[in-house]
Amino acid sequence: MNQDAAKSLGLAWAQWLAAALMLQWVWAYNGGAILYGDSGQYLISAQTGNLVAYRPSGYPLILLPVLWLQGLWPVLWLQAGATAWLLLRLLRLELKLGPWAALAAVLGVCLVTTLPWWVVTVMSDLWASLTALAAYLLLFHWPRQGRAERFALALVLLLGLVSHISAVLILAATLGLLALLWGAGLLLGKRRLGLSGAGVLSVAAALMVGGLFFPMANLWQHQTAAPSTGAARLALARVATDGLVLDMLQERCGNPAYYQYSLCAHMDSLQKFLSMPPMKNPTDYCPCSQEGYVNWALNFAKGAPLHAAYVDEGATDAGRVLWDSLLYHPWGHAAAVMEGTWDIYGNAVLSPFINGKPSMGWVFKSFFPSDNFEAFKNTRVYKGTLRLEFFNRYLLPLVWLGAAVSLASLLLLLLGQSLWARLPKVYGQWARLAAFCLLYTLSNAFIMYAAVGDHTRYQSRCSWLVAMQPVLLLVMALFRRRREAKGEQAASAS
């Protein structure tokens, strides 16, 4: 390796290390990693190899080093390292930013988006958004990558897809919307998006493999490829809180002409939960609105009807209730999901669920040495002093700004392609990236509301994709002007 190549490689490693450190500033602020109750479940799966029946996940695979090395730092560095690499490659290939400009962009993303919070959270949520970046680089930059980079991107994409069942559905929905956008461009005879055929095939193949992981994992461990009733009752809680089940049950329960659902025995309890008075602060119980709190209560509170029917009594007809309610009131379902998608998209803030949950200490007590638990007790998340209300005051408006900028870029691609063609190439590519991120975050909000409800955590994990767009645009403009000024100085000097 010659001296110039060694210097270039050293600079690339230094840039990656700096970006990965920036992405972990919340770790330093908190005093450690951030945990959820589900973090413990993932660690149990990693320890036992037993996958949760209704939500098998590949995320425990990357937690194995955590158990081997008795500390959370391996997964934090893996998440920070993968995120830093994807961001830097995106900034280089898509926006042609140099090393200093790229680090400035990463710093901006770290300060004004939710990304660094999810990087240091021991959950699969981060990988939902990393899936978007890996897919984008494969779709639009396949020819500019070597075999090793393509393999690494495909690996990250697969990890993201198998980390949570929702990632498969979200990416599939995004690709469908992207196909419509591409078709509209062909129909109008305008400038094409620049999709790579080989990249499309690679992402489609990863999507198929990732999609097969979940039924095959269930079949392997639970002798059925279908998800369990547990998954259906989570969606059923959302349908119930939208008011799309009660009318059907009131009409059919006790009527011999209809199938008698397990919930019929719990009608009084169901009506009681659905008529609960508004909570003063529902986020004390779940990362959601009042509707989300009722959703949570239907599943987990004492005497909850869904828990009583589908857990305590072992009933199996939750899926049938969902399907019959869809047929009973199809337009009501469509309207509810559209309205809920709007609600969750507009509330894409940091999840308040992590703002102080001392009970998460059981994860440390169960898996790590006692001195690790004593250190965890000094973290802000344990003490409840993360001050998320402060951060949300400026993070949420920036999500709205990013969504507005991304919407403008999407409209530019659809209706103003003649203007797009006259823009400098790098700005046209930024518009394409912003439009893709908008479609992905909309797909995320749609899928997650339809399946679970308006839990802000599910949108918070992806909201940074649109929140970063104004940052990227600003950095591009500043460094482009700087390059032009240097060019003018060089020209005048000569």
C-alpha positions as semicolon CSV with decimal commas, in nm:
position;residue;x (nm);y (nm);z (nm)
1;M;0,000;0,000;0,000
2;N;0,151;0,334;-0,103
3;Q;0,166;0,637;0,125
4;D;-0,131;0,817;-0,031
5;A;-0,353;0,508;-0,006
6;A;-0,253;0,455;0,356
7;K;-0,328;0,818;0,436
8;S;-0,667;0,796;0,265
9;L;-0,755;0,476;0,453
10;G;-0,649;0,629;0,783
11;L;-0,861;0,936;0,714
12;A;-1,164;0,717;0,635
13;W;-1,124;0,523;0,960
14;A;-1,084;0,844;1,160
15;Q;-1,395;0,988;0,997
16;W;-1,594;0,673;1,077
17;L;-1,474;0,671;1,438
18;A;-1,564;1,039;1,485
19;A;-1,911;0,984;1,339
20;A;-1,971;0,675;1,557
21;L;-1,868;0,869;1,869
22;M;-2,100;1,158;1,779
23;L;-2,390;0,914;1,744
24;Q;-2,335;0,796;2,102
25;W;-2,360;1,132;2,276
26;V;-2,685;1,023;2,442
27;W;-2,492;0,735;2,601
28;A;-2,261;0,989;2,765
29;Y;-2,553;1,213;2,861
30;N;-2,753;0,927;3,010
31;G;-2,457;0,753;3,169
32;G;-2,527;0,425;2,994
33;A;-2,749;0,246;2,746
34;I;-3,126;0,293;2,734
35;L;-3,343;-0,012;2,802
36;Y;-3,706;-0,112;2,751
37;G;-3,892;-0,402;2,899
38;D;-3,857;-0,568;2,558
39;S;-3,479;-0,539;2,589
40;G;-3,492;-0,809;2,852
41;Q;-3,710;-1,028;2,632
42;Y;-3,459;-0,999;2,348
43;L;-3,177;-1,093;2,586
44;I;-3,374;-1,394;2,708
45;S;-3,419;-1,502;2,346
46;A;-3,045;-1,461;2,288
47;Q;-2,968;-1,667;2,598
48;T;-3,219;-1,948;2,541
49;G;-3,260;-1,947;2,163
50;N;-3,637;-1,947;2,216
51;L;-3,811;-1,702;1,981
52;V;-4,131;-1,525;2,080
53;A;-4,413;-1,699;1,893
54;Y;-4,593;-1,396;1,751
55;R;-4,285;-1,182;1,691
56;P;-3,979;-1,394;1,613
57;S;-3,680;-1,168;1,573
58;G;-3,323;-1,190;1,452
59;Y;-3,223;-0,903;1,683
60;P;-3,111;-1,142;1,960
61;L;-2,837;-1,262;1,724
62;I;-2,651;-0,933;1,761
63;L;-2,702;-0,946;2,139
64;L;-2,499;-1,266;2,176
65;P;-2,171;-1,071;2,225
66;V;-2,348;-0,878;2,503
67;L;-2,396;-1,205;2,692
68;W;-2,050;-1,336;2,610
69;L;-1,872;-1,018;2,720
70;Q;-2,108;-0,929;3,008
71;G;-2,170;-0,571;2,893
72;L;-2,386;-0,366;2,660
73;W;-2,102;-0,189;2,480
74;P;-2,078;-0,444;2,192
75;V;-2,430;-0,380;2,068
76;L;-2,395;-0,003;2,113
77;W;-2,079;0,000;1,903
78;L;-2,234;-0,226;1,642
79;Q;-2,537;0,001;1,612
80;A;-2,331;0,320;1,614
81;G;-2,075;0,176;1,373
82;A;-2,333;0,050;1,123
83;T;-2,525;0,379;1,138
84;A;-2,210;0,590;1,095
85;W;-2,097;0,383;0,796
86;L;-2,436;0,403;0,623
87;L;-2,461;0,778;0,679
88;L;-2,110;0,848;0,555
89;R;-2,156;0,636;0,243
90;L;-2,488;0,806;0,173
91;L;-2,336;1,151;0,213
92;R;-2,047;1,060;-0,013
93;L;-2,232;0,874;-0,290
94;E;-2,555;1,072;-0,293
95;L;-2,452;1,424;-0,198
96;K;-2,080;1,425;-0,291
97;L;-1,982;1,570;0,047
98;G;-1,617;1,570;0,148
99;P;-1,490;1,442;0,485
100;W;-1,539;1,766;0,680
101;A;-1,876;1,842;0,525
102;A;-1,992;1,486;0,596
103;L;-1,889;1,512;0,962
104;A;-2,070;1,846;0,988
105;A;-2,382;1,681;0,848
106;V;-2,356;1,389;1,093
107;L;-2,313;1,634;1,381
108;G;-2,625;1,820;1,271
109;V;-2,824;1,497;1,247
110;C;-2,705;1,401;1,597
111;L;-2,822;1,729;1,745
112;V;-3,162;1,780;1,582
113;T;-3,308;1,430;1,531
114;T;-3,405;1,126;1,739
115;L;-3,136;0,909;1,575
116;P;-2,873;0,917;1,856
117;W;-3,139;0,816;2,110
118;W;-3,218;0,499;1,919
119;V;-2,851;0,422;1,849
120;V;-2,794;0,369;2,225
121;T;-3,124;0,192;2,293
122;V;-3,103;-0,188;2,324
123;M;-3,397;-0,254;2,096
124;S;-3,456;-0,353;1,735
125;D;-3,618;-0,015;1,654
126;L;-3,303;0,148;1,514
127;W;-3,276;-0,120;1,248
128;A;-3,612;-0,024;1,098
129;S;-3,457;0,302;0,975
130;L;-3,120;0,148;0,888
131;T;-3,318;-0,079;0,656
132;A;-3,425;0,231;0,464
133;L;-3,068;0,361;0,419
134;A;-2,927;0,024;0,315
135;A;-3,209;-0,030;0,065
136;Y;-3,165;0,320;-0,078
137;L;-2,791;0,274;-0,136
138;L;-2,852;-0,058;-0,311
139;L;-3,140;0,076;-0,521
140;F;-2,972;0,392;-0,646
141;H;-2,595;0,340;-0,610
142;W;-2,533;-0,022;-0,702
143;P;-2,296;0,059;-0,994
144;R;-2,074;0,279;-0,771
145;Q;-2,005;0,004;-0,517
146;G;-1,765;-0,287;-0,511
147;R;-1,858;-0,643;-0,421
148;A;-1,751;-0,609;-0,059
149;E;-1,964;-0,298;-0,007
150;R;-2,266;-0,455;-0,176
151;F;-2,230;-0,760;0,046
152;A;-2,205;-0,541;0,359
153;L;-2,513;-0,341;0,257
154;A;-2,708;-0,659;0,187
155;L;-2,608;-0,792;0,530
156;V;-2,725;-0,474;0,705
157;L;-3,048;-0,485;0,504
158;L;-3,113;-0,845;0,605
159;L;-3,037;-0,770;0,971
160;G;-3,286;-0,485;0,956
161;L;-3,552;-0,696;0,788
162;V;-3,530;-0,986;1,033
163;S;-3,494;-0,760;1,339
164;H;-3,869;-0,699;1,353
165;I;-4,157;-0,825;1,142
166;S;-4,275;-0,471;1,070
167;A;-3,959;-0,385;0,871
168;V;-4,056;-0,630;0,595
169;L;-4,401;-0,477;0,559
170;I;-4,272;-0,118;0,570
171;L;-4,006;-0,173;0,304
172;A;-4,253;-0,361;0,082
173;A;-4,501;-0,073;0,108
174;T;-4,225;0,179;0,032
175;L;-4,115;-0,013;-0,276
176;G;-4,476;-0,016;-0,394
177;L;-4,498;0,362;-0,359
178;L;-4,160;0,400;-0,528
179;A;-4,284;0,188;-0,819
180;L;-4,581;0,423;-0,856
181;L;-4,348;0,724;-0,854
182;W;-4,124;0,560;-1,115
183;G;-4,425;0,470;-1,328
184;A;-4,557;0,824;-1,310
185;G;-4,221;0,950;-1,437
186;L;-4,231;0,712;-1,733
187;L;-4,592;0,800;-1,807
188;L;-4,512;1,170;-1,814
189;G;-4,199;1,111;-2,019
190;K;-3,987;1,295;-1,767
191;R;-3,648;1,240;-1,611
192;R;-3,612;0,896;-1,453
193;L;-3,526;0,832;-1,088
194;G;-3,200;0,650;-1,154
195;L;-3,295;0,311;-1,015
196;S;-3,045;0,030;-1,074
197;G;-3,193;-0,292;-1,207
198;A;-2,943;-0,505;-1,018
199;G;-3,007;-0,299;-0,705
200;V;-3,382;-0,353;-0,734
201;L;-3,330;-0,729;-0,770
202;S;-3,097;-0,739;-0,467
203;V;-3,345;-0,552;-0,246
204;A;-3,633;-0,769;-0,369
205;A;-3,431;-1,084;-0,291
206;A;-3,348;-0,955;0,059
207;L;-3,715;-0,871;0,112
208;M;-3,818;-1,225;0,019
209;V;-3,558;-1,384;0,247
210;G;-3,647;-1,149;0,531
211;G;-4,017;-1,214;0,484
212;L;-3,967;-1,592;0,494
213;F;-3,767;-1,570;0,816
214;F;-4,072;-1,507;1,036
215;P;-4,304;-1,793;0,928
216;M;-4,007;-2,032;0,909
217;A;-3,890;-1,933;1,258
218;N;-4,241;-1,992;1,391
219;L;-4,264;-2,325;1,209
220;W;-3,927;-2,434;1,348
221;Q;-4,009;-2,358;1,711
222;H;-4,386;-2,365;1,736
223;Q;-4,494;-2,608;1,464
224;T;-4,702;-2,347;1,285
225;A;-4,604;-2,083;1,033
226;A;-4,890;-1,855;1,137
227;P;-4,840;-1,584;1,402
228;S;-4,999;-1,654;1,738
229;T;-5,314;-1,502;1,880
230;G;-5,092;-1,261;2,070
231;A;-5,019;-1,068;1,751
232;A;-5,385;-1,057;1,655
233;R;-5,497;-0,926;1,992
234;L;-5,256;-0,632;1,966
235;A;-5,415;-0,534;1,635
236;L;-5,759;-0,610;1,780
237;A;-5,698;-0,360;2,060
238;R;-5,636;-0,092;1,800
239;V;-5,955;-0,185;1,616
240;A;-6,150;-0,182;1,941
241;T;-6,028;0,165;2,038
242;D;-6,132;0,290;1,695
243;G;-6,485;0,177;1,779
244;L;-6,493;-0,080;1,499
245;V;-6,568;-0,393;1,703
246;L;-6,823;-0,303;1,967
247;D;-7,117;-0,243;1,730
248;M;-7,057;-0,574;1,553
249;L;-7,035;-0,764;1,882
250;Q;-7,350;-0,599;2,017
251;E;-7,538;-0,709;1,707
252;R;-7,401;-1,063;1,690
253;C;-7,334;-1,180;2,046
254;G;-7,627;-1,393;2,159
255;N;-7,769;-1,415;1,805
256;P;-7,758;-1,783;1,699
257;A;-7,733;-1,676;1,335
258;Y;-7,374;-1,563;1,394
259;Y;-7,055;-1,714;1,524
260;Q;-7,014;-1,652;1,898
261;Y;-6,678;-1,487;1,962
262;S;-6,474;-1,540;2,277
263;L;-6,510;-1,168;2,350
264;C;-6,886;-1,207;2,384
265;A;-6,832;-1,331;2,739
266;H;-6,643;-1,010;2,819
267;M;-6,875;-0,750;2,668
268;D;-6,933;-0,564;2,995
269;S;-6,559;-0,545;3,061
270;L;-6,491;-0,435;2,702
271;Q;-6,747;-0,154;2,723
272;K;-6,602;-0,045;3,059
273;F;-6,249;-0,017;2,922
274;L;-6,361;0,162;2,605
275;S;-6,549;0,422;2,812
276;M;-6,260;0,498;3,050
277;P;-6,225;0,870;3,129
278;P;-5,924;1,044;2,971
279;M;-5,595;1,005;3,153
280;K;-5,422;1,322;3,267
281;N;-5,089;1,179;3,154
282;P;-5,124;0,855;2,957
283;T;-4,750;0,853;2,888
284;D;-4,701;0,740;3,247
285;Y;-4,825;0,404;3,124
286;C;-4,728;0,382;2,758
287;P;-4,561;0,590;2,481
288;C;-4,891;0,696;2,330
289;S;-5,199;0,915;2,336
290;Q;-5,522;0,855;2,528
291;E;-5,630;0,614;2,253
292;G;-5,301;0,431;2,285
293;Y;-5,345;0,411;2,661
294;V;-5,683;0,242;2,619
295;N;-5,520;0,010;2,366
296;W;-5,257;-0,079;2,624
297;A;-5,514;-0,122;2,898
298;L;-5,725;-0,361;2,688
299;N;-5,425;-0,595;2,672
300;F;-5,238;-0,559;2,999
301;A;-5,442;-0,392;3,276
302;K;-5,603;-0,593;3,553
303;G;-5,924;-0,746;3,421
304;A;-5,842;-0,647;3,062
305;P;-6,091;-0,825;2,831
306;L;-5,841;-0,911;2,559
307;H;-5,596;-1,053;2,810
308;A;-5,874;-1,248;2,980
309;A;-6,004;-1,397;2,654
310;Y;-5,684;-1,464;2,466
311;V;-5,431;-1,526;2,741
312;D;-5,610;-1,642;3,054
313;E;-5,869;-1,847;2,867
314;G;-5,649;-1,940;2,572
315;A;-5,904;-1,844;2,307
316;T;-5,787;-1,841;1,943
317;D;-6,045;-1,641;1,749
318;A;-5,891;-1,291;1,771
319;G;-5,799;-1,309;1,404
320;R;-6,156;-1,397;1,317
321;V;-6,287;-1,096;1,509
322;L;-6,049;-0,875;1,312
323;W;-6,149;-1,019;0,975
324;D;-6,521;-1,009;1,047
325;S;-6,501;-0,650;1,170
326;L;-6,321;-0,557;0,848
327;L;-6,603;-0,705;0,642
328;Y;-6,863;-0,551;0,872
329;H;-6,735;-0,195;0,835
330;P;-6,464;-0,173;0,563
331;W;-6,483;0,202;0,506
332;G;-6,468;0,264;0,878
333;H;-6,143;0,067;0,893
334;A;-5,997;0,261;0,602
335;A;-6,092;0,598;0,753
336;A;-5,959;0,501;1,097
337;V;-5,622;0,389;0,962
338;M;-5,581;0,701;0,750
339;E;-5,667;0,926;1,043
340;G;-5,439;0,728;1,274
341;T;-5,152;0,743;1,024
342;W;-5,180;1,121;1,025
343;D;-5,186;1,128;1,406
344;I;-4,881;0,908;1,457
345;Y;-4,687;1,087;1,184
346;G;-4,748;1,425;1,343
347;N;-4,647;1,299;1,687
348;A;-4,311;1,154;1,588
349;V;-4,137;1,258;1,907
350;L;-3,902;1,081;2,144
351;S;-4,083;0,801;2,316
352;P;-4,168;0,910;2,673
353;F;-4,163;0,541;2,768
354;I;-3,788;0,560;2,831
355;N;-3,811;0,864;3,057
356;G;-3,741;0,685;3,382
357;K;-3,832;0,320;3,430
358;P;-3,643;0,181;3,732
359;S;-3,811;-0,156;3,680
360;M;-3,580;-0,207;3,381
361;G;-3,312;-0,283;3,637
362;W;-3,425;-0,647;3,632
363;V;-3,245;-0,679;3,298
364;F;-2,915;-0,601;3,467
365;K;-2,991;-0,815;3,769
366;S;-3,073;-1,108;3,543
367;F;-2,788;-1,089;3,292
368;F;-2,499;-0,883;3,424
369;P;-2,270;-0,865;3,730
370;S;-2,395;-0,670;4,030
371;D;-2,144;-0,388;3,984
372;N;-2,295;-0,327;3,638
373;F;-2,635;-0,286;3,798
374;E;-2,498;-0,037;4,049
375;A;-2,364;0,168;3,756
376;F;-2,701;0,144;3,582
377;K;-2,870;0,288;3,891
378;N;-2,674;0,610;3,832
379;T;-2,807;0,658;3,479
380;R;-3,059;0,926;3,395
381;V;-3,301;0,670;3,253
382;Y;-3,307;0,488;3,589
383;K;-3,347;0,811;3,785
384;G;-3,608;0,949;3,547
385;T;-3,408;1,262;3,461
386;L;-3,365;1,230;3,084
387;R;-3,560;1,557;3,041
388;L;-3,728;1,439;2,723
389;E;-3,983;1,718;2,750
390;F;-3,701;1,967;2,691
391;F;-3,568;1,783;2,385
392;N;-3,914;1,737;2,240
393;R;-3,972;2,114;2,236
394;Y;-3,736;2,149;1,943
395;L;-3,724;1,796;1,799
396;L;-4,092;1,776;1,703
397;P;-4,100;2,107;1,506
398;L;-3,791;1,989;1,319
399;V;-3,973;1,669;1,223
400;W;-4,254;1,882;1,082
401;L;-4,006;2,102;0,897
402;G;-3,830;1,796;0,755
403;A;-4,158;1,642;0,647
404;A;-4,258;1,966;0,474
405;V;-3,924;1,990;0,292
406;S;-3,949;1,624;0,192
407;L;-4,304;1,674;0,065
408;A;-4,182;1,965;-0,147
409;S;-3,913;1,741;-0,295
410;L;-4,172;1,472;-0,373
411;L;-4,394;1,725;-0,550
412;L;-4,089;1,847;-0,739
413;L;-4,025;1,495;-0,865
414;L;-4,388;1,445;-0,961
415;L;-4,494;1,781;-1,102
416;G;-4,185;1,991;-1,152
417;Q;-3,940;1,761;-1,322
418;S;-3,844;2,026;-1,574
419;L;-3,728;2,240;-1,282
420;W;-3,561;1,935;-1,125
421;A;-3,368;1,877;-1,447
422;R;-3,232;2,233;-1,434
423;L;-3,107;2,199;-1,077
424;P;-2,744;2,105;-1,011
425;K;-2,726;1,726;-1,009
426;V;-2,649;1,701;-0,638
427;Y;-2,966;1,892;-0,545
428;G;-3,172;1,667;-0,769
429;Q;-3,029;1,363;-0,591
430;W;-3,103;1,521;-0,253
431;A;-3,465;1,571;-0,364
432;R;-3,482;1,202;-0,457
433;L;-3,343;1,102;-0,116
434;A;-3,586;1,329;0,069
435;A;-3,881;1,192;-0,129
436;F;-3,774;0,832;-0,056
437;C;-3,743;0,905;0,317
438;L;-4,087;1,066;0,317
439;L;-4,240;0,760;0,151
440;Y;-4,064;0,531;0,399
441;T;-4,177;0,722;0,708
442;L;-4,532;0,742;0,575
443;S;-4,529;0,366;0,515
444;N;-4,397;0,317;0,868
445;A;-4,674;0,528;1,019
446;F;-4,941;0,353;0,811
447;I;-4,824;-0,001;0,888
448;M;-4,760;0,056;1,257
449;Y;-5,088;0,231;1,323
450;A;-5,283;-0,038;1,139
451;A;-5,109;-0,314;1,335
452;V;-5,075;-0,165;1,685
453;G;-5,197;0,193;1,727
454;D;-5,053;0,539;1,774
455;H;-4,753;0,451;1,990
456;T;-4,512;0,738;1,926
457;R;-4,212;0,508;1,969
458;Y;-4,282;0,340;1,637
459;Q;-4,267;0,668;1,446
460;S;-3,990;0,819;1,657
461;R;-3,754;0,543;1,542
462;C;-3,788;0,657;1,177
463;S;-3,870;1,027;1,208
464;W;-3,502;1,125;1,187
465;L;-3,503;1,025;0,819
466;V;-3,713;1,329;0,734
467;A;-3,587;1,552;1,016
468;M;-3,234;1,532;0,876
469;Q;-3,328;1,662;0,531
470;P;-3,307;2,038;0,613
471;V;-2,970;1,970;0,780
472;L;-2,837;1,799;0,467
473;L;-2,967;2,078;0,246
474;L;-2,804;2,344;0,463
475;V;-2,467;2,163;0,474
476;M;-2,474;2,112;0,097
477;A;-2,544;2,480;0,035
478;L;-2,275;2,604;0,277
479;F;-1,999;2,376;0,155
480;R;-2,095;2,424;-0,210
481;R;-2,061;2,801;-0,165
482;R;-1,727;2,746;0,009
483;R;-1,598;2,535;-0,281
484;E;-1,715;2,796;-0,532
485;A;-1,539;3,072;-0,335
486;K;-1,216;2,870;-0,334
487;G;-1,251;2,814;-0,707
488;E;-1,293;3,185;-0,769
489;Q;-0,986;3,264;-0,554
490;A;-0,778;3,008;-0,743
491;A;-0,894;3,148;-1,075
492;S;-0,810;3,508;-0,977
493;A;-0,469;3,401;-0,843
494;S;-0,382;3,232;-1,171
